[in-house]
PDB file of C-alpha atoms in Angstrom:
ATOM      1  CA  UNK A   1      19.037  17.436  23.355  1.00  0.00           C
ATOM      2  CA  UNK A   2      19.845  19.197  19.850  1.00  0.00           C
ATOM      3  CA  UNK A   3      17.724  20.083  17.190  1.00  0.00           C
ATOM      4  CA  UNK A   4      18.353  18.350  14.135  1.00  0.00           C
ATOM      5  CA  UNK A   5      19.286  19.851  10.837  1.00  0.00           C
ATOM      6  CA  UNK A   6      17.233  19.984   7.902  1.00  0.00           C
ATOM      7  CA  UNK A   7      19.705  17.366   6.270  1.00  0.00           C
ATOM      8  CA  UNK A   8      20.006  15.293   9.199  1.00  0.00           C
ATOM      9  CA  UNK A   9      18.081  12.037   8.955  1.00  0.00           C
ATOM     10  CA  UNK A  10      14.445  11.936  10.670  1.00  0.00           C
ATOM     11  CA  UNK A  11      14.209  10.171  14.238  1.00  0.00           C
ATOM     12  CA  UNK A  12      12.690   7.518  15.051  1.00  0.00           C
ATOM     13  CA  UNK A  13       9.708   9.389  17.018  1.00  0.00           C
ATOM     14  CA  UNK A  14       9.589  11.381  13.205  1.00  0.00           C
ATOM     15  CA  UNK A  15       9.129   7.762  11.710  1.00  0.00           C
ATOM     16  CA  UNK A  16       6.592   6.052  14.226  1.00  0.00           C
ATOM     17  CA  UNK A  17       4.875   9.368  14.154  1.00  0.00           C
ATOM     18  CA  UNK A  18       4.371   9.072  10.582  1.00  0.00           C
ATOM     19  CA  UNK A  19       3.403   5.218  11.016  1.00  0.00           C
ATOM     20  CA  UNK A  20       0.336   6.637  13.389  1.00  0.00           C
ATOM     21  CA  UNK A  21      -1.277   8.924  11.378  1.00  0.00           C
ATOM     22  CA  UNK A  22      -1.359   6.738   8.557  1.00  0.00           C
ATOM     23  CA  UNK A  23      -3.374   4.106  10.369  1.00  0.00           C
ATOM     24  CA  UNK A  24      -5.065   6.965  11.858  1.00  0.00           C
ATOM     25  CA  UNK A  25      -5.420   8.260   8.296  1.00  0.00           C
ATOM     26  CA  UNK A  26      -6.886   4.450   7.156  1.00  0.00           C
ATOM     27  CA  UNK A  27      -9.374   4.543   9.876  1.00  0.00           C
ATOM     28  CA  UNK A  28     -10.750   8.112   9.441  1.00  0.00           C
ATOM     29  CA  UNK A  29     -11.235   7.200   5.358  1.00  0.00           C
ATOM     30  CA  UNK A  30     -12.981   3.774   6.541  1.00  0.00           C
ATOM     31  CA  UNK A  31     -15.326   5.340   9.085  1.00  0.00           C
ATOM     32  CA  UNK A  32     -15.949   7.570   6.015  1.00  0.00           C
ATOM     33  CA  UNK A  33     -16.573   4.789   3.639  1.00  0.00           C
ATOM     34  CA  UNK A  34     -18.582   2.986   6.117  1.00  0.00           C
ATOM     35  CA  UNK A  35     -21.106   6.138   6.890  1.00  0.00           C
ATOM     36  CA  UNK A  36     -21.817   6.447   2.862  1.00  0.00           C
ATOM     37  CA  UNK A  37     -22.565   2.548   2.868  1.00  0.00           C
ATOM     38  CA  UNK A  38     -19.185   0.789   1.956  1.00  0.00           C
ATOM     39  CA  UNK A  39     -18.402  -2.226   3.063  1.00  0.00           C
ATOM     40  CA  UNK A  40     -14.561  -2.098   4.155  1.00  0.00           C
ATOM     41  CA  UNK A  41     -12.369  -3.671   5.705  1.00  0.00           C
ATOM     42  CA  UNK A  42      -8.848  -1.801   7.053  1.00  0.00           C
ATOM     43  CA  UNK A  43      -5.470  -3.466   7.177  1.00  0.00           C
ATOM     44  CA  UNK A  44      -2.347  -2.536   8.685  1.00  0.00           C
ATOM     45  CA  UNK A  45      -0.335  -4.287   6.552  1.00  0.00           C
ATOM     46  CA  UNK A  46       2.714  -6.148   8.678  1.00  0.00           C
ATOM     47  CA  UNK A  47       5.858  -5.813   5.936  1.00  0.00           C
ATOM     48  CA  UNK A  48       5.812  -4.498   2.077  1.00  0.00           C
ATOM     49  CA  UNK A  49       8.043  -4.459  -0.383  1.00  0.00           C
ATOM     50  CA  UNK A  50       8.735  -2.683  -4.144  1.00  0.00           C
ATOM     51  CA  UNK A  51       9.329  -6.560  -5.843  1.00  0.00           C
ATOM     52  CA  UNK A  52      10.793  -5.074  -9.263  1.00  0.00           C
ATOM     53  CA  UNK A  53      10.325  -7.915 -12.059  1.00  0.00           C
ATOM     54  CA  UNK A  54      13.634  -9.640 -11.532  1.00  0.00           C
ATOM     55  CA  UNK A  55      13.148 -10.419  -7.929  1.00  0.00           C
ATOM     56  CA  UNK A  56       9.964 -12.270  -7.564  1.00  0.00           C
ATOM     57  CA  UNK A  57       8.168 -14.703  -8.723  1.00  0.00           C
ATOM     58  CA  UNK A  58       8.769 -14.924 -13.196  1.00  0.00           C
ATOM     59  CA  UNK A  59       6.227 -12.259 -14.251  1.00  0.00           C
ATOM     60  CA  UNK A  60       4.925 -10.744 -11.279  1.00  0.00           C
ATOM     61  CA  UNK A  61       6.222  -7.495 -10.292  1.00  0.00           C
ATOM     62  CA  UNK A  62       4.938  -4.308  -7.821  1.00  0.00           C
ATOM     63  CA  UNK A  63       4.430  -3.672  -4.446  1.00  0.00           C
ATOM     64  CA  UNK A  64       4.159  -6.964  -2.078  1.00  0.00           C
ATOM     65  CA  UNK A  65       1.622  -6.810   1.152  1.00  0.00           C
ATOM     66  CA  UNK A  66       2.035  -9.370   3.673  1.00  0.00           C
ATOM     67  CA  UNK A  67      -1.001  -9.087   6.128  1.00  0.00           C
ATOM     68  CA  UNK A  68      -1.399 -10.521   9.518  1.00  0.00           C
ATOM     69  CA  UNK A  69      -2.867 -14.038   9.649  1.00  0.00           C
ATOM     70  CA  UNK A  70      -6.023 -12.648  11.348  1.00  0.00           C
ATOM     71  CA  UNK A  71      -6.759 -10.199   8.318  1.00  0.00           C
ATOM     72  CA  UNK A  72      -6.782 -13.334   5.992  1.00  0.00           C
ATOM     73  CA  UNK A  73     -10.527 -14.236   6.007  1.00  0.00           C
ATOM     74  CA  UNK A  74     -12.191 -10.424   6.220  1.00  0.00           C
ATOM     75  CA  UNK A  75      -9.963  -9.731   3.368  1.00  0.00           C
ATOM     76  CA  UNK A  76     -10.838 -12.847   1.157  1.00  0.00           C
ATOM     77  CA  UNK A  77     -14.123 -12.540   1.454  1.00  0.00           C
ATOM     78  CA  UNK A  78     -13.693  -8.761   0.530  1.00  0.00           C
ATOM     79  CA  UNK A  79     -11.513  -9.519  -2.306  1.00  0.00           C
ATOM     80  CA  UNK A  80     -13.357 -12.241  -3.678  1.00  0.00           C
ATOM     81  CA  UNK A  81     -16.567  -9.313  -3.742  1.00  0.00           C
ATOM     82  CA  UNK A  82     -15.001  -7.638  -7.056  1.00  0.00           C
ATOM     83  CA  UNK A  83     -12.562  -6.511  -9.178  1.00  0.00           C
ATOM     84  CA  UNK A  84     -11.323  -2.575  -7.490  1.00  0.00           C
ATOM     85  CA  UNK A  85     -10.739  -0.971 -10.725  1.00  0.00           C
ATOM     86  CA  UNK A  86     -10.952   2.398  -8.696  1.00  0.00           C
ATOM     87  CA  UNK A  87      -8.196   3.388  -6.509  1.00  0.00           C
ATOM     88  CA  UNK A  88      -5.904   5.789  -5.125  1.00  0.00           C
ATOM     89  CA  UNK A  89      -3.150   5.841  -2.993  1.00  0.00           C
ATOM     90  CA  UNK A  90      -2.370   8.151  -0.307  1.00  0.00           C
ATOM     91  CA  UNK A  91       1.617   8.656   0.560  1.00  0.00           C
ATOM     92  CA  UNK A  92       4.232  10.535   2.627  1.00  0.00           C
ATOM     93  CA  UNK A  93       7.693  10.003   2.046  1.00  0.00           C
ATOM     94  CA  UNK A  94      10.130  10.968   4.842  1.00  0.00           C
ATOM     95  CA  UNK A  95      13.639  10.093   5.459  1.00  0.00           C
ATOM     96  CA  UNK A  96      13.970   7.250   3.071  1.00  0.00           C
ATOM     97  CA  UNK A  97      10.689   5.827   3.832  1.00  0.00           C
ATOM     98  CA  UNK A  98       7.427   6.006   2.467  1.00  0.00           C
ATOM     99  CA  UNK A  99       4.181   5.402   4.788  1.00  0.00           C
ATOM    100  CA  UNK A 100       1.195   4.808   2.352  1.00  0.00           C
ATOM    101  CA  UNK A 101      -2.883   3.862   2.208  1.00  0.00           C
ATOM    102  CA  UNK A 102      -3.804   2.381  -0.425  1.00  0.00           C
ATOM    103  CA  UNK A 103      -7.567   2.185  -0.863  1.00  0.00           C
ATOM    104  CA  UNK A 104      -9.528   0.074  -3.326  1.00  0.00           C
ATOM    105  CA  UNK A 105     -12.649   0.465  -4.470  1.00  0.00           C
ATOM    106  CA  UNK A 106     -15.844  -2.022  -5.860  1.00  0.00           C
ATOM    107  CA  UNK A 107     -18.879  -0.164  -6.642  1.00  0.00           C
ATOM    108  CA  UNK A 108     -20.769  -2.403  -7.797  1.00  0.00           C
ATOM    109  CA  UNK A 109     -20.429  -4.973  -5.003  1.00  0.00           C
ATOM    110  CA  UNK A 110     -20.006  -1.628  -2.054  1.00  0.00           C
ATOM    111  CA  UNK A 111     -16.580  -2.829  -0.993  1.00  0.00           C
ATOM    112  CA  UNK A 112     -13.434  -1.435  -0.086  1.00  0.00           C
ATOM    113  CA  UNK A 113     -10.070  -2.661   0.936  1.00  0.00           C
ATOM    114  CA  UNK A 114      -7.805  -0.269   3.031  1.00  0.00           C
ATOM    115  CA  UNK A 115      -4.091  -1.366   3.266  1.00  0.00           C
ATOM    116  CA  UNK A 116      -1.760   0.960   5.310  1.00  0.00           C
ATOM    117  CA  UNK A 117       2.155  -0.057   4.853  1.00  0.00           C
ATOM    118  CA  UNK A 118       4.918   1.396   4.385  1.00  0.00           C
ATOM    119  CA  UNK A 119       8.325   0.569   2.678  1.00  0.00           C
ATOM    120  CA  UNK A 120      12.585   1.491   2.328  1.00  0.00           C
ATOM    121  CA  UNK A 121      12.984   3.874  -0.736  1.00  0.00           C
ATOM    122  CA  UNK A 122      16.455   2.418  -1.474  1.00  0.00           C
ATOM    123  CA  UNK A 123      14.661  -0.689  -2.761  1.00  0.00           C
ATOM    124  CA  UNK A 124      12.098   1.061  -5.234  1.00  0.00           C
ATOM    125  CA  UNK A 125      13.896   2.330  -7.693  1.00  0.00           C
ATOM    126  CA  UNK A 126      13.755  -0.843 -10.199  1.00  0.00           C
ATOM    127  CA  UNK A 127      10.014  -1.572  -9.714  1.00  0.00           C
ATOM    128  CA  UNK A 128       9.291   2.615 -10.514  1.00  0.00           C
ATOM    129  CA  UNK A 129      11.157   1.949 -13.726  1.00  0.00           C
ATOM    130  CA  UNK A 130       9.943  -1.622 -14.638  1.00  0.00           C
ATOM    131  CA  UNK A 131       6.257   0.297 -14.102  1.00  0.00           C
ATOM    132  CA  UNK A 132       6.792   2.960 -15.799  1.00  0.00           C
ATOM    133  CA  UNK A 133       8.605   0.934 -18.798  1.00  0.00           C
ATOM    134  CA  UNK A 134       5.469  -1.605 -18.411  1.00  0.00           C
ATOM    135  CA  UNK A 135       2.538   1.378 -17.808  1.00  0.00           C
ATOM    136  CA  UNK A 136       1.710  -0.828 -15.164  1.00  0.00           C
ATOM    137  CA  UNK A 137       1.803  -1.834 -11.705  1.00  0.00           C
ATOM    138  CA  UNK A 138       0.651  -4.029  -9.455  1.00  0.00           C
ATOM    139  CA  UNK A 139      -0.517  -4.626  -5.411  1.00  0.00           C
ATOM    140  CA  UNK A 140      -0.140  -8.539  -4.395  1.00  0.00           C
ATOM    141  CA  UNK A 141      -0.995  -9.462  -0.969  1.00  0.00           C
ATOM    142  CA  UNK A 142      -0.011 -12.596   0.858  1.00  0.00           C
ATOM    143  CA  UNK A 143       0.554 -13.996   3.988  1.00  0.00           C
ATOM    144  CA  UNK A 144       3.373 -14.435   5.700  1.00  0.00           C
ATOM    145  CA  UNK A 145       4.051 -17.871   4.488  1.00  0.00           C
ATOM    146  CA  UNK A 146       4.092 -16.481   1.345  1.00  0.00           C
ATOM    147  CA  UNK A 147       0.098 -17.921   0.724  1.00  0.00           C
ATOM    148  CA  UNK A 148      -1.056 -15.612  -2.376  1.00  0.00           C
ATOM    149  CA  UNK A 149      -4.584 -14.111  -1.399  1.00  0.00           C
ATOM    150  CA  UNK A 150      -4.854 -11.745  -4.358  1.00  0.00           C
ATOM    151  CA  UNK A 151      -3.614  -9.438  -6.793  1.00  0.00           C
ATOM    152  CA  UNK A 152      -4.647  -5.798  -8.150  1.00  0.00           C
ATOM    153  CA  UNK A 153      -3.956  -4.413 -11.284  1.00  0.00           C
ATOM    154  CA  UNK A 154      -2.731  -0.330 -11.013  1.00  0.00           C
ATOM    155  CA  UNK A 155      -2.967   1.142 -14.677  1.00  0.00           C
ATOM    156  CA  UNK A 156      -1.628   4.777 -13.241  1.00  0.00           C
ATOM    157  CA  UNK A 157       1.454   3.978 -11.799  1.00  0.00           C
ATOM    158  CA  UNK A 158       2.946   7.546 -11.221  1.00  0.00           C
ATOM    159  CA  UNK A 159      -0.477   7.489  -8.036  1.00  0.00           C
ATOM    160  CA  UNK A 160       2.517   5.219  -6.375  1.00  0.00           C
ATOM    161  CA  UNK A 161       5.482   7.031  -7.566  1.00  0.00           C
ATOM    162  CA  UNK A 162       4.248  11.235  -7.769  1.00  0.00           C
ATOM    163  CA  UNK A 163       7.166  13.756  -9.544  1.00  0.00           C
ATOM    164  CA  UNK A 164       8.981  15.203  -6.826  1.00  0.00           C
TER     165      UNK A 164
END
């Protein structure tokens, strides 16, 4: 077996390994959350997507979360708990993919939403200008029938797209 180059393109052991310790990553912060008193609930999130403002729905635009059906109720009932003006996102990039956590924060009801996902770089480069055009982005996360389940409102975009 060879070693790969530095400019060779990651395998797919680099890739799943990076898939791991982001949900590793989202657990460790929620076992965190939940010793200091938080409420949270942790979602692998099953496919996301930059949706840049031409693509989607007229006037929505940012990163779309579709969650597995059996996430639906814990995070309604989170989500319906407050509005998660605090949060920060977490990221790796590697090979033309970037695995991310993306916590949110209520603390005035004690609740947190964790979503891990991860997405294709070639597809984010309109949404990083349309938020940085718009100061602006946002999370929207849905089921797989396409069932909207809520929205967040990110007013520091460059938290989802960092200067190399």
């Amino acid at each position: 077996m060879s070693n790969p180059t530095e400019d060779s393109p990651p395998s797919v052991d680099a890739r799943k390994d990076a898939w791991r310790r982001t949900l590793q990553e989202m657990e460790s912060i929620a076992a965190e959350l939940e010793d200091e008193g938080w409420e949270t609930v942790a979602i692998p999130v099953g496919h996301a997507a930059p949706e840049p403002p031409d693509a989607g729905e007229e006037g929505r635009f940012g990163f779309v979360h579709v969650i597995p059906g059996n996430y639906e109720s814990a995070f309604r009932e989170a989500f319906d708990a407050g509005g998660f003006e605090r949060y920060d996102v977490f990221r790796q990039e590697i090979g033309g993919k970037v695995f991310f956590l993306l916590q949110l924060l209520d603390p005035p009801s004690g609740t947190a939403i964790l979503l891990a996902a991860q997405y294709d770089t070639q597809h984010s480069e309109p949404l990083e200008s349309a938020a940085e055009e718009e100061g602006v982005v946002y999370s929207h996360v849905q089921k797989l029938d396409a069932t909207h389940l809520g929205s967040f409102r990110h007013d520091e975009p460059a938290k989802f797209f960092p200067e190399d």
